[in-house]
Coordinates of C-alpha atoms in Angstrom, one line a residue:
M16 CA 114.0 88.4 70.4
L17 CA 117.4 87.5 69.2
L18 CA 117.4 85.5 65.9
D19 CA 121.0 85.5 65.0
L20 CA 124.3 86.6 66.6
R21 CA 127.5 86.9 64.6
I22 CA 130.9 87.8 66.1
Q23 CA 134.0 88.3 64.0
N24 CA 137.6 89.0 65.1
Y25 CA 137.0 89.6 68.8
A26 CA 139.3 88.5 71.6
L27 CA 139.7 84.7 71.2
I28 CA 136.8 84.6 68.7
E29 CA 137.8 84.5 65.1
Q30 CA 134.3 83.9 63.9
L31 CA 131.2 82.7 65.8
E32 CA 127.5 82.4 65.0
L33 CA 124.7 81.7 67.4
R34 CA 121.0 81.1 66.4
P35 CA 119.2 80.8 69.8
S36 CA 115.8 79.3 70.2
A37 CA 112.9 81.4 71.4
L38 CA 112.8 79.7 74.8
L39 CA 115.6 78.8 77.2
N40 CA 119.1 78.6 75.7
I41 CA 121.9 77.2 77.9
I42 CA 125.6 77.8 77.2
T43 CA 128.2 75.7 79.0
G44 CA 131.9 75.1 78.7
E45 CA 135.1 75.0 80.6
T46 CA 136.3 78.1 82.5
G47 CA 138.2 80.4 80.1
A48 CA 136.7 78.8 77.0
G49 CA 135.2 82.1 75.9
K50 CA 131.7 82.4 77.5
S51 CA 132.4 85.7 79.1
I52 CA 134.1 86.9 76.0
M53 CA 130.9 86.3 74.1
L54 CA 129.0 88.4 76.7
G55 CA 131.6 91.2 76.2
A56 CA 130.9 91.1 72.5
I57 CA 127.1 91.4 73.1
G58 CA 127.9 94.3 75.4
L59 CA 129.6 96.1 72.5
L60 CA 126.5 95.4 70.4
L61 CA 124.5 97.2 73.0
G62 CA 126.7 100.3 73.1
N63 CA 129.5 99.5 75.6
R64 CA 132.9 101.2 75.1
A65 CA 135.2 99.6 72.6
D66 CA 138.9 98.7 72.9
S67 CA 141.0 97.9 69.8
K68 CA 143.2 95.7 72.1
M69 CA 140.4 93.1 72.1
L70 CA 140.8 92.4 68.3
F71 CA 141.6 88.8 67.5
N72 CA 143.6 89.9 64.4
T73 CA 144.9 93.5 64.9
E74 CA 145.0 94.1 61.2
R75 CA 141.3 93.5 60.6
K76 CA 138.2 95.1 61.9
C77 CA 136.0 93.5 64.5
V78 CA 132.3 93.1 63.6
I79 CA 129.5 92.1 66.0
E80 CA 126.0 91.8 64.4
G81 CA 122.7 90.8 65.9
Q82 CA 119.4 90.2 64.1
F83 CA 116.2 90.7 66.2
D84 CA 112.6 90.0 65.7
I85 CA 110.8 93.1 67.2
K86 CA 107.4 93.0 65.7
N87 CA 105.6 92.3 69.0
Y88 CA 107.4 94.9 71.1
Q89 CA 105.9 98.3 70.1
L90 CA 109.2 100.0 69.4
Q91 CA 108.1 102.2 66.6
D92 CA 108.2 105.4 68.6
I93 CA 111.8 104.8 69.6
F94 CA 112.8 104.4 66.0
E95 CA 110.9 107.5 65.0
S96 CA 112.6 109.5 67.7
E97 CA 116.0 108.5 66.3
D98 CA 114.8 109.2 62.7
L99 CA 115.3 105.5 61.8
D100 CA 113.1 103.4 59.5
Y101 CA 111.2 100.8 61.5
E102 CA 111.2 97.2 60.3
S103 CA 109.8 94.1 62.0
Q104 CA 113.3 92.6 61.9
C105 CA 116.1 94.8 63.2
I106 CA 119.8 94.4 62.7
L107 CA 122.3 96.0 65.1
R108 CA 125.9 96.1 64.0
R109 CA 129.0 97.4 65.7
E110 CA 132.4 97.7 64.0
I111 CA 135.8 98.4 65.7
S112 CA 138.7 99.2 63.4
P113 CA 142.3 98.3 64.1
S114 CA 142.9 102.0 64.9
G115 CA 140.2 101.9 67.6
K116 CA 137.6 103.8 65.7
S117 CA 134.1 102.6 66.5
R118 CA 131.0 102.7 64.2
A119 CA 127.5 101.7 65.0
F120 CA 124.6 100.8 62.6
V121 CA 120.9 100.1 62.9
N122 CA 119.4 98.5 59.8
D123 CA 122.6 99.6 57.9
T124 CA 122.0 103.2 58.9
P125 CA 124.9 104.8 60.8
V126 CA 123.9 105.9 64.3
T127 CA 125.5 107.3 67.4
L128 CA 126.4 105.1 70.3
E129 CA 123.7 106.8 72.4
A130 CA 121.1 105.8 69.8
L131 CA 122.5 102.2 69.7
R132 CA 122.2 102.0 73.6
K133 CA 118.7 103.4 73.5
I134 CA 117.5 100.8 71.1
G135 CA 119.6 98.0 72.5
A136 CA 118.3 98.6 76.0
N137 CA 114.8 97.7 74.7
L138 CA 116.0 94.5 73.1
M139 CA 118.3 92.8 75.6
D140 CA 119.0 92.7 79.3
I141 CA 122.3 91.2 80.4
H142 CA 122.4 90.1 84.0
S143 CA 125.9 89.7 85.3
Q144 CA 127.5 89.2 88.7
H145 CA 127.8 93.0 88.9
D146 CA 124.0 93.2 88.7
T147 CA 123.8 90.8 91.7
L148 CA 126.0 93.1 93.7
L149 CA 123.8 96.0 92.8
L150 CA 121.0 94.4 94.7
G151 CA 122.5 95.8 97.8
D152 CA 122.3 99.4 96.5
A153 CA 119.3 101.4 97.8
V154 CA 118.7 103.2 94.5
F155 CA 118.7 99.9 92.6
Q156 CA 116.3 98.5 95.2
L157 CA 113.9 101.4 94.9
N158 CA 113.9 101.1 91.1
L159 CA 113.0 97.4 91.1
L160 CA 110.3 98.0 93.7
D161 CA 108.8 100.6 91.5
L162 CA 109.0 98.3 88.5
Y163 CA 107.4 95.5 90.5
G164 CA 104.6 97.8 91.7
G165 CA 103.9 99.2 88.3
L166 CA 104.8 102.6 89.5
V167 CA 107.1 103.7 86.7
P168 CA 104.5 106.0 85.1
A169 CA 103.7 107.6 88.5
R170 CA 107.4 108.0 89.2
T171 CA 108.0 109.6 85.8
H172 CA 105.1 112.0 86.5
Y173 CA 106.6 112.9 89.8
G174 CA 110.1 113.2 88.3
N175 CA 108.9 115.7 85.7
A176 CA 107.3 117.8 88.5
Y177 CA 110.5 117.6 90.7
R178 CA 112.7 118.7 87.8
Q179 CA 110.4 121.6 87.2
Y180 CA 110.6 122.6 90.9
R181 CA 114.4 122.2 90.9
K182 CA 114.8 124.4 87.8
L183 CA 112.6 127.1 89.3
E184 CA 114.7 126.9 92.5
T185 CA 117.9 127.2 90.5
D186 CA 116.6 130.2 88.5
L187 CA 115.4 131.8 91.8
K188 CA 118.8 131.4 93.4
T189 CA 120.5 132.8 90.4
L190 CA 118.2 135.8 90.3
E191 CA 118.7 136.4 94.0
N192 CA 122.5 136.3 93.6
Q193 CA 122.1 138.7 90.7
A194 CA 119.9 141.0 92.8
A195 CA 122.4 141.0 95.6
Q196 CA 125.2 141.9 93.3
A197 CA 123.1 144.5 91.5
S198 CA 122.1 146.1 94.8
K199 CA 125.8 146.7 95.6
E200 CA 126.2 148.6 92.3
L201 CA 122.8 150.4 92.4
D202 CA 124.0 153.5 94.2
Y203 CA 126.9 154.0 92.0
N204 CA 125.0 153.3 88.8
S205 CA 122.2 155.6 89.9
F206 CA 124.7 158.4 90.5
L207 CA 126.2 158.0 87.0
L208 CA 122.7 157.9 85.5
S209 CA 121.6 161.0 87.4
E210 CA 124.7 162.8 86.1
L211 CA 124.0 161.9 82.5
E212 CA 120.3 162.7 82.9
E213 CA 121.1 166.2 84.3
A214 CA 123.4 166.8 81.3
R215 CA 120.3 166.8 79.0
L216 CA 122.0 165.0 76.2
D217 CA 119.0 164.7 73.9
N218 CA 118.9 166.9 70.8
E219 CA 122.4 168.2 71.5
D220 CA 124.6 168.8 68.4
Q221 CA 128.1 168.8 69.8
E222 CA 129.7 169.5 66.4
A223 CA 127.4 172.6 65.8
M224 CA 128.3 174.0 69.2
E225 CA 132.0 173.5 68.6
Q226 CA 131.6 175.4 65.3
E227 CA 129.7 178.2 66.9
V228 CA 132.3 178.6 69.7
K229 CA 135.0 178.8 67.1
Q230 CA 133.2 181.6 65.2
L231 CA 132.4 183.6 68.4
E232 CA 136.1 183.4 69.5
H233 CA 137.2 184.8 66.1
A234 CA 134.3 187.2 65.4
E235 CA 136.5 190.3 65.0
E236 CA 138.9 188.6 62.6
I237 CA 135.9 187.1 60.6
K238 CA 134.1 190.5 60.4
Y239 CA 137.2 192.3 59.2
K240 CA 138.0 189.8 56.5
L241 CA 134.5 189.6 55.3
S242 CA 134.5 193.4 55.0
Q243 CA 137.7 193.3 53.0
A244 CA 136.3 190.6 50.8
L245 CA 133.1 192.6 50.2
H246 CA 135.3 195.7 49.3
G247 CA 137.1 193.7 46.7
L248 CA 134.0 192.2 45.3
R249 CA 131.7 195.3 45.1
D250 CA 132.6 198.4 47.0
S251 CA 136.1 199.5 45.7
E252 CA 136.9 201.6 42.7
Y253 CA 138.3 198.6 40.9
C254 CA 136.0 195.9 42.4
A255 CA 135.5 192.6 40.8
T256 CA 131.8 193.2 39.9
G257 CA 132.6 196.6 38.3
S258 CA 135.4 195.1 36.2
M259 CA 133.2 192.2 35.1
K260 CA 130.4 194.6 34.2
D261 CA 132.8 196.6 32.0
A262 CA 134.0 193.4 30.3
A263 CA 130.4 192.3 29.7
V264 CA 129.7 195.7 27.9
L265 CA 132.7 195.2 25.7
L266 CA 131.7 191.7 24.7
G267 CA 128.2 192.8 24.0
Q268 CA 129.5 195.3 21.5
V269 CA 131.2 192.6 19.5
S270 CA 128.7 189.7 20.0
G271 CA 127.0 190.6 16.7
Y272 CA 130.2 189.7 14.8
A273 CA 130.4 186.0 15.9
E274 CA 128.4 183.4 17.7
A275 CA 131.4 182.6 19.9
F276 CA 131.5 186.2 21.2
K277 CA 127.8 186.0 21.9
E278 CA 128.3 182.8 24.0
L279 CA 131.2 184.4 25.9
K280 CA 129.0 187.4 26.7
Q281 CA 126.3 185.0 28.0
R282 CA 128.7 183.1 30.2
L283 CA 130.2 186.3 31.6
D284 CA 126.6 187.6 32.4
S285 CA 126.1 184.3 34.4
C286 CA 129.3 184.8 36.3
L287 CA 128.4 188.4 37.1
I288 CA 125.0 187.2 38.5
E289 CA 126.8 184.6 40.7
L290 CA 129.3 187.2 41.8
H291 CA 126.6 189.6 42.9
D292 CA 124.9 186.8 44.9
I293 CA 128.3 186.0 46.6
A294 CA 128.8 189.7 47.4
D295 CA 125.3 189.9 48.9
E296 CA 125.9 186.8 51.1
V297 CA 129.2 188.1 52.3
E298 CA 127.6 191.4 53.2
T299 CA 124.9 189.6 55.1
A300 CA 127.4 187.4 57.0
E301 CA 129.5 190.5 57.8
R302 CA 126.5 192.3 59.3
R303 CA 125.6 189.3 61.4
T304 CA 129.0 188.6 62.7
E305 CA 129.2 190.1 66.1
G306 CA 131.3 189.2 69.2
D307 CA 129.2 187.7 72.1
P308 CA 131.5 186.7 75.0
A309 CA 128.6 185.6 77.1
R310 CA 127.3 183.2 74.5
A311 CA 130.8 181.9 73.9
E312 CA 131.3 181.3 77.6
E313 CA 127.9 179.5 77.8
L314 CA 128.8 177.2 74.9
Q315 CA 132.2 176.5 76.2
A316 CA 130.9 175.6 79.6
R317 CA 128.4 173.2 77.9
L318 CA 131.1 171.6 75.8
T319 CA 133.3 171.3 78.9
V320 CA 130.5 169.2 80.6
L321 CA 130.3 167.0 77.5
Y322 CA 134.1 166.6 77.2
N323 CA 134.3 165.6 80.9
L324 CA 131.5 163.0 80.6
Q325 CA 133.1 161.5 77.5
R326 CA 136.4 161.3 79.2
K327 CA 134.8 159.7 82.3
H328 CA 132.9 157.1 80.4
Q329 CA 135.7 156.6 77.8
R330 CA 133.5 157.6 74.9
R331 CA 134.5 159.7 71.9
D332 CA 131.2 161.3 70.9
M333 CA 127.6 162.0 71.8
A334 CA 126.4 158.7 70.4
G335 CA 128.7 156.9 72.9
L336 CA 127.4 158.9 75.8
L337 CA 123.8 158.2 74.8
A338 CA 124.6 154.4 74.7
V339 CA 126.1 154.6 78.2
R340 CA 123.0 156.4 79.5
E341 CA 120.7 153.7 78.0
E342 CA 122.8 150.9 79.5
L343 CA 122.7 152.5 82.9
R344 CA 118.9 153.0 82.6
Q345 CA 118.6 149.3 82.0
K346 CA 120.8 148.4 84.9
V347 CA 119.0 150.6 87.3
G348 CA 115.6 149.6 86.0
S349 CA 116.5 145.9 86.1
V350 CA 117.4 146.2 89.8
L351 CA 114.1 147.9 90.5
N352 CA 112.3 145.1 88.5
L353 CA 114.2 142.2 90.0
D354 CA 112.1 142.2 93.1
K355 CA 109.0 141.6 91.0
E356 CA 110.6 138.8 89.1
I357 CA 112.0 137.3 92.3
N358 CA 108.5 137.3 93.8
R359 CA 107.1 135.7 90.7
L360 CA 109.7 133.0 90.7
R361 CA 109.3 132.4 94.4
N362 CA 105.5 131.9 94.0
A363 CA 106.1 129.6 91.0
S364 CA 108.7 127.6 93.0
D365 CA 106.3 127.3 96.0
T366 CA 103.6 126.1 93.7
A367 CA 105.9 123.6 91.9
L368 CA 107.1 122.3 95.3
A369 CA 103.5 121.8 96.5
Q370 CA 102.8 119.9 93.3
A371 CA 105.9 117.8 93.6
T372 CA 105.2 117.1 97.3
K373 CA 101.7 116.0 96.5
L374 CA 102.9 113.6 93.8
A375 CA 105.7 112.3 96.1
N376 CA 103.1 111.6 98.9
R377 CA 100.9 109.8 96.4
L378 CA 103.9 107.8 95.1
S379 CA 104.9 106.9 98.7
D380 CA 101.3 105.7 99.5
S381 CA 101.4 103.5 96.4
R382 CA 104.8 102.2 97.3
R383 CA 103.8 101.3 100.8
K384 CA 100.9 99.3 99.4
A385 CA 103.2 97.4 97.1
F386 CA 105.9 96.5 99.8
P387 CA 103.9 93.8 101.6
V388 CA 102.9 92.1 98.3
F389 CA 106.6 92.2 97.2
E390 CA 107.7 90.8 100.6
K391 CA 105.2 87.9 100.5
E392 CA 105.8 86.8 96.9
L393 CA 109.6 87.0 97.2
S394 CA 109.6 85.0 100.4
A395 CA 107.4 82.3 98.9
L396 CA 109.7 82.0 95.8
L397 CA 112.8 81.8 98.1
A398 CA 111.1 79.1 100.1
D399 CA 110.5 77.1 96.9
L400 CA 114.2 77.4 96.2
G401 CA 115.3 75.8 99.4
M402 CA 115.0 78.7 101.9
P403 CA 111.8 77.9 103.8
H404 CA 112.7 80.3 106.6
A405 CA 113.7 83.2 104.3
R406 CA 112.1 86.5 105.3
I407 CA 112.1 89.7 103.3
V408 CA 111.3 93.1 104.9
V409 CA 111.3 96.4 103.1
E410 CA 112.5 99.0 105.5
H411 CA 111.1 102.4 104.5
K412 CA 111.8 105.9 105.6
T413 CA 110.7 109.3 104.3
G414 CA 113.3 112.0 103.6
P415 CA 113.5 115.2 101.7
L416 CA 112.4 115.3 98.1
A417 CA 114.8 113.8 95.7
A418 CA 114.8 112.7 92.0
S419 CA 113.1 109.4 92.9
G420 CA 110.7 110.8 95.5
A421 CA 110.7 111.2 99.2
D422 CA 111.3 107.5 100.0
V423 CA 114.4 105.8 101.1
V424 CA 114.2 102.0 101.1
N425 CA 116.4 99.1 102.3
I426 CA 115.5 95.5 101.6
L427 CA 116.3 93.4 104.6
F428 CA 116.8 89.7 104.5
T429 CA 117.4 86.6 106.6
A430 CA 117.5 83.0 105.6
N431 CA 117.4 81.7 109.1
K432 CA 114.5 81.0 111.4
G433 CA 114.2 83.4 114.3
A434 CA 117.0 85.6 113.0
Q435 CA 116.4 89.4 112.6
P436 CA 116.5 90.5 109.0
Q437 CA 119.5 92.6 108.1
T438 CA 120.8 94.5 105.1
L439 CA 121.6 92.2 102.1
S440 CA 125.3 92.9 102.2
K441 CA 125.5 91.5 105.7
A442 CA 122.8 88.7 105.6
A443 CA 123.1 87.1 102.2
S444 CA 125.8 84.7 100.9
G445 CA 126.8 84.5 97.3
G446 CA 124.3 81.7 96.6
E447 CA 121.5 83.4 98.4
F448 CA 122.2 86.6 96.5
S449 CA 121.9 84.7 93.2
R450 CA 118.6 83.1 94.2
L451 CA 117.3 86.5 95.4
M452 CA 118.2 88.0 92.1
L453 CA 116.7 85.2 90.1
C454 CA 113.4 85.4 92.1
I455 CA 113.3 89.1 91.5
K456 CA 113.9 88.7 87.8
Y457 CA 111.2 86.1 87.8
M458 CA 108.8 88.4 89.6
L459 CA 109.5 91.2 87.2
A460 CA 109.2 89.0 84.1
D461 CA 105.5 89.9 83.6
K462 CA 106.2 93.6 84.1
T463 CA 108.9 94.2 81.5
A464 CA 108.8 94.1 77.8
L465 CA 112.4 93.0 77.2
P466 CA 112.4 90.4 74.4
T467 CA 115.7 88.8 75.5
I468 CA 117.3 88.3 78.9
V469 CA 120.9 87.0 79.3
F470 CA 121.9 85.4 82.6
D471 CA 125.6 85.1 83.4
E472 CA 126.0 82.3 86.0
I473 CA 122.8 83.3 87.9
D474 CA 123.0 79.8 89.5
T475 CA 126.2 80.6 91.5
G476 CA 126.3 78.9 94.9
I477 CA 123.4 76.5 94.4
S478 CA 123.2 72.8 93.5
G479 CA 121.2 69.6 93.7
E480 CA 117.4 69.9 93.9
I481 CA 117.5 73.7 94.2
A482 CA 119.3 73.8 90.9
V483 CA 116.5 71.7 89.3
K484 CA 113.9 74.2 90.7
V485 CA 115.9 77.2 89.4
G486 CA 115.9 75.5 86.0
R487 CA 112.1 75.1 86.2
M488 CA 111.7 78.7 87.2
M489 CA 113.8 79.8 84.2
Q490 CA 111.7 77.5 81.9
Q491 CA 108.6 79.3 83.1
M492 CA 110.2 82.7 82.4
A493 CA 111.2 81.5 78.9
H494 CA 107.5 81.3 77.9
K495 CA 107.4 85.1 78.0
H496 CA 111.0 86.0 77.4
Q497 CA 113.8 84.5 75.3
L498 CA 116.4 83.5 77.8
V499 CA 120.1 82.8 77.4
A500 CA 121.9 81.4 80.4
I501 CA 125.5 80.7 81.0
S502 CA 125.8 77.9 83.6
H503 CA 128.2 75.4 85.2
L504 CA 125.4 73.3 86.6
P505 CA 124.2 70.0 85.0
Q506 CA 120.7 70.6 86.3
M507 CA 120.6 74.0 84.5
A508 CA 122.1 72.5 81.4
A509 CA 119.3 69.9 81.3
A510 CA 116.6 72.5 81.6
G511 CA 117.5 74.3 78.4
D512 CA 115.4 74.1 75.3
T513 CA 118.7 74.4 73.3
H514 CA 122.2 73.7 74.6
Y515 CA 125.3 75.3 73.2
F516 CA 128.8 74.3 74.1
V517 CA 131.8 76.8 74.1
Y518 CA 135.2 75.3 73.7
K519 CA 138.8 76.2 72.8
E520 CA 140.5 75.0 69.7
D521 CA 144.3 75.0 69.7
R522 CA 145.9 75.9 66.3
A523 CA 149.5 75.9 65.4
D524 CA 149.7 79.7 65.8
R525 CA 147.1 80.4 68.5
T526 CA 144.1 79.4 70.5
V527 CA 140.6 80.2 69.2
S528 CA 137.2 80.0 70.9
R529 CA 134.3 78.2 69.2
I530 CA 130.6 77.4 69.9
R531 CA 128.3 74.7 68.6
Q532 CA 124.8 73.5 69.3
L533 CA 124.7 70.0 70.9
S534 CA 122.6 67.2 69.7
S535 CA 120.6 65.0 72.1
E536 CA 123.5 62.5 72.4
E537 CA 126.1 65.3 72.8
R538 CA 123.9 66.9 75.5
I539 CA 124.0 63.6 77.5
K540 CA 127.7 63.4 77.2
E541 CA 128.3 67.1 78.1
I542 CA 125.9 66.9 81.1
A543 CA 127.6 63.7 82.3
H544 CA 131.0 65.5 82.1
M545 CA 129.5 68.3 84.1
I546 CA 128.4 65.8 86.8
A547 CA 131.5 63.6 87.0
G548 CA 134.4 65.3 85.2
A549 CA 136.5 64.2 82.3
K550 CA 135.8 60.5 82.6
P551 CA 132.1 60.1 83.6
S552 CA 130.9 56.7 84.7
E553 CA 127.8 55.0 83.5
N554 CA 126.0 56.3 86.6
A555 CA 126.8 59.8 85.5
Y556 CA 125.4 59.1 82.0
Q557 CA 122.3 57.7 83.6
S558 CA 122.0 60.8 85.8
A559 CA 122.3 63.0 82.7
R560 CA 119.5 61.1 81.0
E561 CA 117.3 61.5 84.1
L562 CA 117.9 65.2 84.3
L563 CA 117.0 65.5 80.6
A564 CA 113.9 63.3 81.2
L565 CA 112.7 65.8 83.7
R566 CA 112.0 68.3 80.9
G567 CA 110.3 65.7 78.8
E568 CA 113.1 65.2 76.2
E569 CA 113.4 62.0 74.3
V570 CA 116.7 60.6 75.2
A571 CA 118.4 57.7 73.5
G572 CA 118.6 54.7 75.7

């Protein structure tokens, strides 16, 4: 529950502090005094969008801070999921700088707005006029009926199954579209792959073939020049090997005279051995070199095939062609395997649909059992609030599977005897809407774990004895939830465990909004003002005392 609320530098609020009781807290004040502004600040604390234009002083930051006692609400898992330290007392803080930059904190740890909303949603529920209007929305109605019937776990179980089914359906449709597109390309890709397969690209050395073709095309020239080289090395009268041999003999004759001559002789012998080896290899190469036009033509034809394929596929070498072939193999193979995957997904989708349908039917059965109980209890509560002929009917239809199940509901209502129930938007007035929403909140009070509920003028359109009954109903709710209610009714003001008064204070430079807790005597005066206006009579004061006496308060005589 909320222990302490501090608001600084927001709209008309320069600084405000509220320490609500654990039961029913009533906030009253004149229209425009700042009650709705305070709700706006609480909304910021729970993660609503910020606007720097709402700053009281545009040169200072706005700070809204709430301290909550959460030890009885089992929120440890939520804190753990957000990687936050759990403490029995939790502090939420929101800061808005003059530049519009927003920061959020939980127990002084910076958090995202999403994390702030997630935690805040488990701490406070703000009921506004907008929520009352939502009562006419079919989705909202189904949500509250599920909450009333204790069907949220079953609905969550169904929702998981439905999302799985929808994912499989999406995957199947994507794959079918992919298969349709791939089928259009299959013939062409198969032709390209066949062409590459027939080219037998494996173990081909394009560079070696190009070198061999070059040698075959110049075989005569190569043979002649190798012969000439061999003649110069070994076969002519003045060949290189003969001259080197003569030089080696001469160096051998003088090698005994100096170590240097001996070393030169050794080096020349080594050169002579190398030259003989070169001459032998040239001779071998010359003998092997023969023109082979058929082989040259064969290699050239093979290279022409490779060059054409490289040009066609815009690749520069054999590695590029091999990569293209592998890519085409995968494309063609994937098309052939798509049917298997499509059949697998179709079977999985059918199974998921059957499971979702089964859970949806089970959920529908549970909902149908809860509808009559809901109708009876809500009608009884409305009768107690001055609508004895009120009748509630939950209209139910079954449609295709959706995120919330296969059920479409519409809560029908009539306040008049013998009248046919109609949709809420047609049948309910503003005051009836408010009483409906209050009764529903009352019915759901035992089924929710929210520590604090804030009502913004839930008593719109009611008065007199009905207002007293509404006050009693809220007092009963306050035994299980901390309630904060903004009201204009004296009966509601008297029902509160604690009464706060919001007022404007005019300064020399501007108007500010303030709040204070009223004492017993101040409550009598404020309630008398709410009954009779600015100058209440003694009768109004007496009526105020009587209203307060209804809740057992000690009132000064």
